[in-house]
CSV table of C-alpha atoms in Angstrom, one decimal:
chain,number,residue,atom,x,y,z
A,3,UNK,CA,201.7,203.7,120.5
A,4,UNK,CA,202.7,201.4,123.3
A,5,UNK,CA,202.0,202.5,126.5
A,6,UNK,CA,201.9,201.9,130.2
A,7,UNK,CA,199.5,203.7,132.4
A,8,UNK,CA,199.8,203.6,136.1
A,9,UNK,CA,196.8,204.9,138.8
A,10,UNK,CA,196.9,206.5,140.6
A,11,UNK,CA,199.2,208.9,139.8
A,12,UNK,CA,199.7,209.8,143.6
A,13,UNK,CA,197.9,208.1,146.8
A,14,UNK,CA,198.1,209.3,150.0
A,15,UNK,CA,197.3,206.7,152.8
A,16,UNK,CA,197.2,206.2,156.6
A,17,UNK,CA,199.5,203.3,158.1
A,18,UNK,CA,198.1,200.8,159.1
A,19,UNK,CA,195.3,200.6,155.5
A,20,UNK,CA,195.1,198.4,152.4
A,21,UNK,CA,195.6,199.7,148.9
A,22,UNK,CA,196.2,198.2,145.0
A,23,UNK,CA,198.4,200.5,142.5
A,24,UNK,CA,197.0,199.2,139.0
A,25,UNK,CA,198.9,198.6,135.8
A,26,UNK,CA,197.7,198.8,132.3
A,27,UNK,CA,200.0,197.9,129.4
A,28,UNK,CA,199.1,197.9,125.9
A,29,UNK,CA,200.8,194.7,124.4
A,30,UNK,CA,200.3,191.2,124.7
A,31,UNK,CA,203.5,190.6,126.6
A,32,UNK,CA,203.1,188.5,129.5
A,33,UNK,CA,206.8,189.9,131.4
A,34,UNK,CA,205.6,192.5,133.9
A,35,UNK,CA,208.3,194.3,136.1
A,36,UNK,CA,207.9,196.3,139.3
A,37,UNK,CA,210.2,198.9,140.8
A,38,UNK,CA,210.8,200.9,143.9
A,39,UNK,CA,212.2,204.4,144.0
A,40,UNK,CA,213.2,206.7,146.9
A,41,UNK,CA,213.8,210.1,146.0
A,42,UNK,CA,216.9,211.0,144.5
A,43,UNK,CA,217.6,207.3,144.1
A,44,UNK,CA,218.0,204.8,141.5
A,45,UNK,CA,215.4,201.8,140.7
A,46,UNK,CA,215.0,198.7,143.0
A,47,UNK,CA,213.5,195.5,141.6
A,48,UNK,CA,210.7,194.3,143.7
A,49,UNK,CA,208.9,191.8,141.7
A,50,UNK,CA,209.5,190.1,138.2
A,51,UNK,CA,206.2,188.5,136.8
A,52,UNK,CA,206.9,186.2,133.9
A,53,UNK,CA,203.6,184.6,133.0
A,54,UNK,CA,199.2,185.1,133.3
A,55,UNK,CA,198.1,184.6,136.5
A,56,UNK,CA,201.9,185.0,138.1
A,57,UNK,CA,201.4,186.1,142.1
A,58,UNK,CA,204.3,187.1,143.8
A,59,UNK,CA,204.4,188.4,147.5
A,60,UNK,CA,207.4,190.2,149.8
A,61,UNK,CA,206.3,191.5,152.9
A,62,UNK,CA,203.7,193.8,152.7
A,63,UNK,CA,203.4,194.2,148.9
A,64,UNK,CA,201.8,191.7,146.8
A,65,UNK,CA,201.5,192.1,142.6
A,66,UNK,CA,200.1,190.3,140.5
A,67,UNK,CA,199.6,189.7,136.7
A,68,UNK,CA,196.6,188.9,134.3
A,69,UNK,CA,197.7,189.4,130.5
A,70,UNK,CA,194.5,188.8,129.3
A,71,UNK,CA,193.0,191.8,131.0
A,72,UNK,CA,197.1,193.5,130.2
A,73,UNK,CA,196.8,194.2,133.9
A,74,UNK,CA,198.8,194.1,136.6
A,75,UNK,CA,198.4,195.5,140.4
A,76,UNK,CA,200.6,196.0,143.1
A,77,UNK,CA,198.8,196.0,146.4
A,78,UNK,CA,200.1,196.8,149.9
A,79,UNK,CA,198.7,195.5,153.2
A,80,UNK,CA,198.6,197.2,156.7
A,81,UNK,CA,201.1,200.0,154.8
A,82,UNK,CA,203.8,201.8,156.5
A,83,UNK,CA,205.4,204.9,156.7
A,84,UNK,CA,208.8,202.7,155.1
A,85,UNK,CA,206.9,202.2,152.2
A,86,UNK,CA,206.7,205.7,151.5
A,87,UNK,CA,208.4,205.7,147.7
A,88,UNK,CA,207.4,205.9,143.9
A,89,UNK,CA,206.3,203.0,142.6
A,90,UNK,CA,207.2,202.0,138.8
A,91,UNK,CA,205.7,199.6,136.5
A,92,UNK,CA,207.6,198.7,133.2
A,93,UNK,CA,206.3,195.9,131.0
A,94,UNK,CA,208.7,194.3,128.3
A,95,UNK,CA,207.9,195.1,124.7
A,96,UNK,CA,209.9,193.0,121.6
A,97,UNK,CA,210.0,193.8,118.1
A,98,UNK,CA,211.9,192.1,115.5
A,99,UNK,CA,214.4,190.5,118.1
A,100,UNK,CA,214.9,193.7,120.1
A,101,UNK,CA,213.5,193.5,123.4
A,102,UNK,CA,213.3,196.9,125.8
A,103,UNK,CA,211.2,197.5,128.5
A,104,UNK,CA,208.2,200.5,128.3
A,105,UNK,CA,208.1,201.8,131.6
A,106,UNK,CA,204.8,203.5,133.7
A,107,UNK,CA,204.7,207.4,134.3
A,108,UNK,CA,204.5,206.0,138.7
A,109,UNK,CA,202.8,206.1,141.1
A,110,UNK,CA,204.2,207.9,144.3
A,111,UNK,CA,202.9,206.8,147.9
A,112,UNK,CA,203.0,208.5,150.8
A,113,UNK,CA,202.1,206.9,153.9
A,114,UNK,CA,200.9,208.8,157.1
A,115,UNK,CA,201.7,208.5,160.3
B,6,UNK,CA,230.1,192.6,145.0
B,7,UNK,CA,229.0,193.1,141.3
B,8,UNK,CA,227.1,196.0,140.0
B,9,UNK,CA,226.9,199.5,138.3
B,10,UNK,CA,228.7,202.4,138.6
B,11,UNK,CA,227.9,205.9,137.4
B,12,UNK,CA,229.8,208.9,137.9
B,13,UNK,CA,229.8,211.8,138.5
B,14,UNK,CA,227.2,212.0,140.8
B,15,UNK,CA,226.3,215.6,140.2
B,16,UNK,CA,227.2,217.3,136.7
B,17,UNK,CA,226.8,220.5,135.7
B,18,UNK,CA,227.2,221.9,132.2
B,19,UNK,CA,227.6,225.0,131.0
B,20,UNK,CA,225.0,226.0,127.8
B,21,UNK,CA,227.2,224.7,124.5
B,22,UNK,CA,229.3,222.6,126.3
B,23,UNK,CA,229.5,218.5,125.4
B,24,UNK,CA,229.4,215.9,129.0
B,25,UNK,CA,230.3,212.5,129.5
B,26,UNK,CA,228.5,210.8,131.7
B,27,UNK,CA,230.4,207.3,132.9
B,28,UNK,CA,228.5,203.6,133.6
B,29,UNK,CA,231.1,201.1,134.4
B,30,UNK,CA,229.4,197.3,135.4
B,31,UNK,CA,231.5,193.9,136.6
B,32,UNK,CA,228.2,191.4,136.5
B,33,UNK,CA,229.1,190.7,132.9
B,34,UNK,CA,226.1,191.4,131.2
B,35,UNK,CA,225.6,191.8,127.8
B,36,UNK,CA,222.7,194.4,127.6
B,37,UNK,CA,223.2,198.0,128.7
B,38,UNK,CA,221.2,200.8,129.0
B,39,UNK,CA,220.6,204.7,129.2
B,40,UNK,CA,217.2,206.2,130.7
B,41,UNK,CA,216.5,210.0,131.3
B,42,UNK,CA,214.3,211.0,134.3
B,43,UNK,CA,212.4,213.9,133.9
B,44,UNK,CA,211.0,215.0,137.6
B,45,UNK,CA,207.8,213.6,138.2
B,46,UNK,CA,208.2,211.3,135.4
B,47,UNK,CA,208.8,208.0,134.2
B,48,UNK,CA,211.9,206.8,132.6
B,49,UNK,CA,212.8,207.1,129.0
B,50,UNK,CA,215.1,205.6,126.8
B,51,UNK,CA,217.8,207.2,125.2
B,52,UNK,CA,220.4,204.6,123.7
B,53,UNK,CA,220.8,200.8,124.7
B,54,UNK,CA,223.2,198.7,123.4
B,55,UNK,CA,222.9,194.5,123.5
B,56,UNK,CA,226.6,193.6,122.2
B,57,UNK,CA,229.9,195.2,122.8
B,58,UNK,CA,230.5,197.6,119.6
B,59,UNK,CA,226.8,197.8,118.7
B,60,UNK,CA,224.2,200.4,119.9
B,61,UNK,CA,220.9,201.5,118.9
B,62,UNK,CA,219.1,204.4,119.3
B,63,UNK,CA,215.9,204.4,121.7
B,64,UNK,CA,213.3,206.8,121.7
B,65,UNK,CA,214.9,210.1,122.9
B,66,UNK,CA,218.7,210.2,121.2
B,67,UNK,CA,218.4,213.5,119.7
B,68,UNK,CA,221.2,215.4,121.1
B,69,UNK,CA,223.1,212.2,122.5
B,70,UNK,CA,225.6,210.1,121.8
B,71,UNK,CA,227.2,207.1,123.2
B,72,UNK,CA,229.8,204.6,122.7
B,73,UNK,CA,230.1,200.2,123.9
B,74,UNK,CA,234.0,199.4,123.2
B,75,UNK,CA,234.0,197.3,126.2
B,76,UNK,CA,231.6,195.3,127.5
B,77,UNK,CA,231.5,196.9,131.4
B,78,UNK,CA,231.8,200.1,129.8
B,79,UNK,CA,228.6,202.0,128.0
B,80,UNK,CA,229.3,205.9,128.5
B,81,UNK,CA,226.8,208.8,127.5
B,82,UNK,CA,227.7,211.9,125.7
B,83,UNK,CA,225.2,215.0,125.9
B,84,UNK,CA,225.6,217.1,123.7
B,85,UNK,CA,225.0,220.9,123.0
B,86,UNK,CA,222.8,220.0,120.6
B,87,UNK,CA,220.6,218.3,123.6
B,88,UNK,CA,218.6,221.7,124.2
B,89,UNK,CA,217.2,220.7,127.4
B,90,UNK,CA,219.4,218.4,129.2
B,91,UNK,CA,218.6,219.1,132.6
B,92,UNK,CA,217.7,216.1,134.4
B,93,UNK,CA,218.4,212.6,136.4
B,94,UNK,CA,220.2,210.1,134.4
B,95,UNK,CA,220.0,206.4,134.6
B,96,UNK,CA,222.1,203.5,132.9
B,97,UNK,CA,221.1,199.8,134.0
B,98,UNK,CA,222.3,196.8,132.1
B,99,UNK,CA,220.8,193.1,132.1
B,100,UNK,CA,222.1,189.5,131.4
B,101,UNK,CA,221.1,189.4,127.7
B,102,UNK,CA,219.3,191.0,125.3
B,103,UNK,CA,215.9,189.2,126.6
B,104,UNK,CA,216.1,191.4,129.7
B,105,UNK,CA,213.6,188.3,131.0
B,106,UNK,CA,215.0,188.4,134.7
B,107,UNK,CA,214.9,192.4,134.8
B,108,UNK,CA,217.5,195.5,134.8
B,109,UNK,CA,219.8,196.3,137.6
B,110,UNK,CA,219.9,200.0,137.5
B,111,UNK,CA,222.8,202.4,138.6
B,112,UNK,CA,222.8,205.1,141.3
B,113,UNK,CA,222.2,207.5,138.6
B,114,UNK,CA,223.8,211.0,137.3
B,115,UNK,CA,222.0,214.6,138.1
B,116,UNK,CA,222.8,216.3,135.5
B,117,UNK,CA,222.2,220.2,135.7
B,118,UNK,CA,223.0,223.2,132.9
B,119,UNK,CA,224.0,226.3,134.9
């Protein structure tokens, strides 16, 4: 069964401290997705890794991808309180020409004042 | 400014009762698709379609049905046959059928049966 397992599942942190959301995926695709969502809201794309050892870095998050560990982690530096959202990873599965992307079940910060 | 628009953004359904939900995009992609949102969960895929007058069924599409006559247009039907339909409903679409640069997702339908 293909699946994507994000931890954790909820993180509570202080502003101002470092954490990494990890990724697990179980194919050997090397097209890793993150999203963004605010409650009530739709999906924002943050970062679109599309090979091993792809780094990509906006402001205060920072993910990464190693497809030989079918890993990928989002980390956040000096967090704060605007980062407060779920976080989704979604890696892309294809079979027999049809592509679709297997999504995590989240992972939902909340940052402290 | 391209993107997706679903409407309504609240629904509610009366038990037995078939609803349309409507996704509308102008970026001229090829790919659409329709997630359900469970609270506190991920997203999972009901129908997508990757041409204009061809759709296939993802891994929820008991109880729904959907239709791709045009290529901006990819609406969702629930049915009363969908038993538990309460939830938040998503459609994105993507350049092709690769999806390699990513979805670009809607604003989303809540969707409640009263």
């Amino acid at each position: 069964e293909l699946k994507v397992e994000q931890n954790p599942l909820f993180l509570s942190m202080q502003e101002g401290k470092n954490y990494t959301i990890y990724c697990n995926y179980s194919t050997t695709s090397d097209r890793l997705y993150w999203y963004r969502q605010d409650p009530g809201k739709s999906l924002e794309s943050l970062f679109v890794l599309l090979s091993n050892g792809a780094v990509k870095q906006e402001g205060r998050l920072m993910a990464s991808l190693d497809t030989k560990a079918r890993l990928s982690t989002l980390h956040i530096t000096a967090a704060v309180h605007d980062l407060s959202a779920t976080y989704f990873c979604a890696e892309l599965s294809s079979t027999s020409g049809t592509y679709k992307y297997i999504f995590g079940t989240g992972t939902r910060l909340k940052v402290l004042a | 400014d391209g993107g997706i628009t679903q409407s309504p953004k609240y629904l509610f359904r009366k038990e037995g009762q078939n609803v349309t939900l409507s996704c509308e995009q102008n970026l001229n992609h090829d790919a659409m698709y329709w997630y359900r949102q469970d609270p506190g969960q991920g997203l999972r895929l009901i129908y997508y379609s990757q041409i204009v007058n061809d759709f296939q069924k993802g891994d929820i599409a008991e109880g729904y049905s959907v239709s791709r006559e045009k290529k901006e247009s990819f609406p969702l039907t629930v049915t009363s046959a969908q038993k538990n339909p309460t939830a938040f409903y998503l459609c994105a679409s993507s350049i092709d059928r690769s999806t390699i640069y990513g979805y670009t997702f809607g604003s989303g339908t809540r969707l409640t049966v009263v």
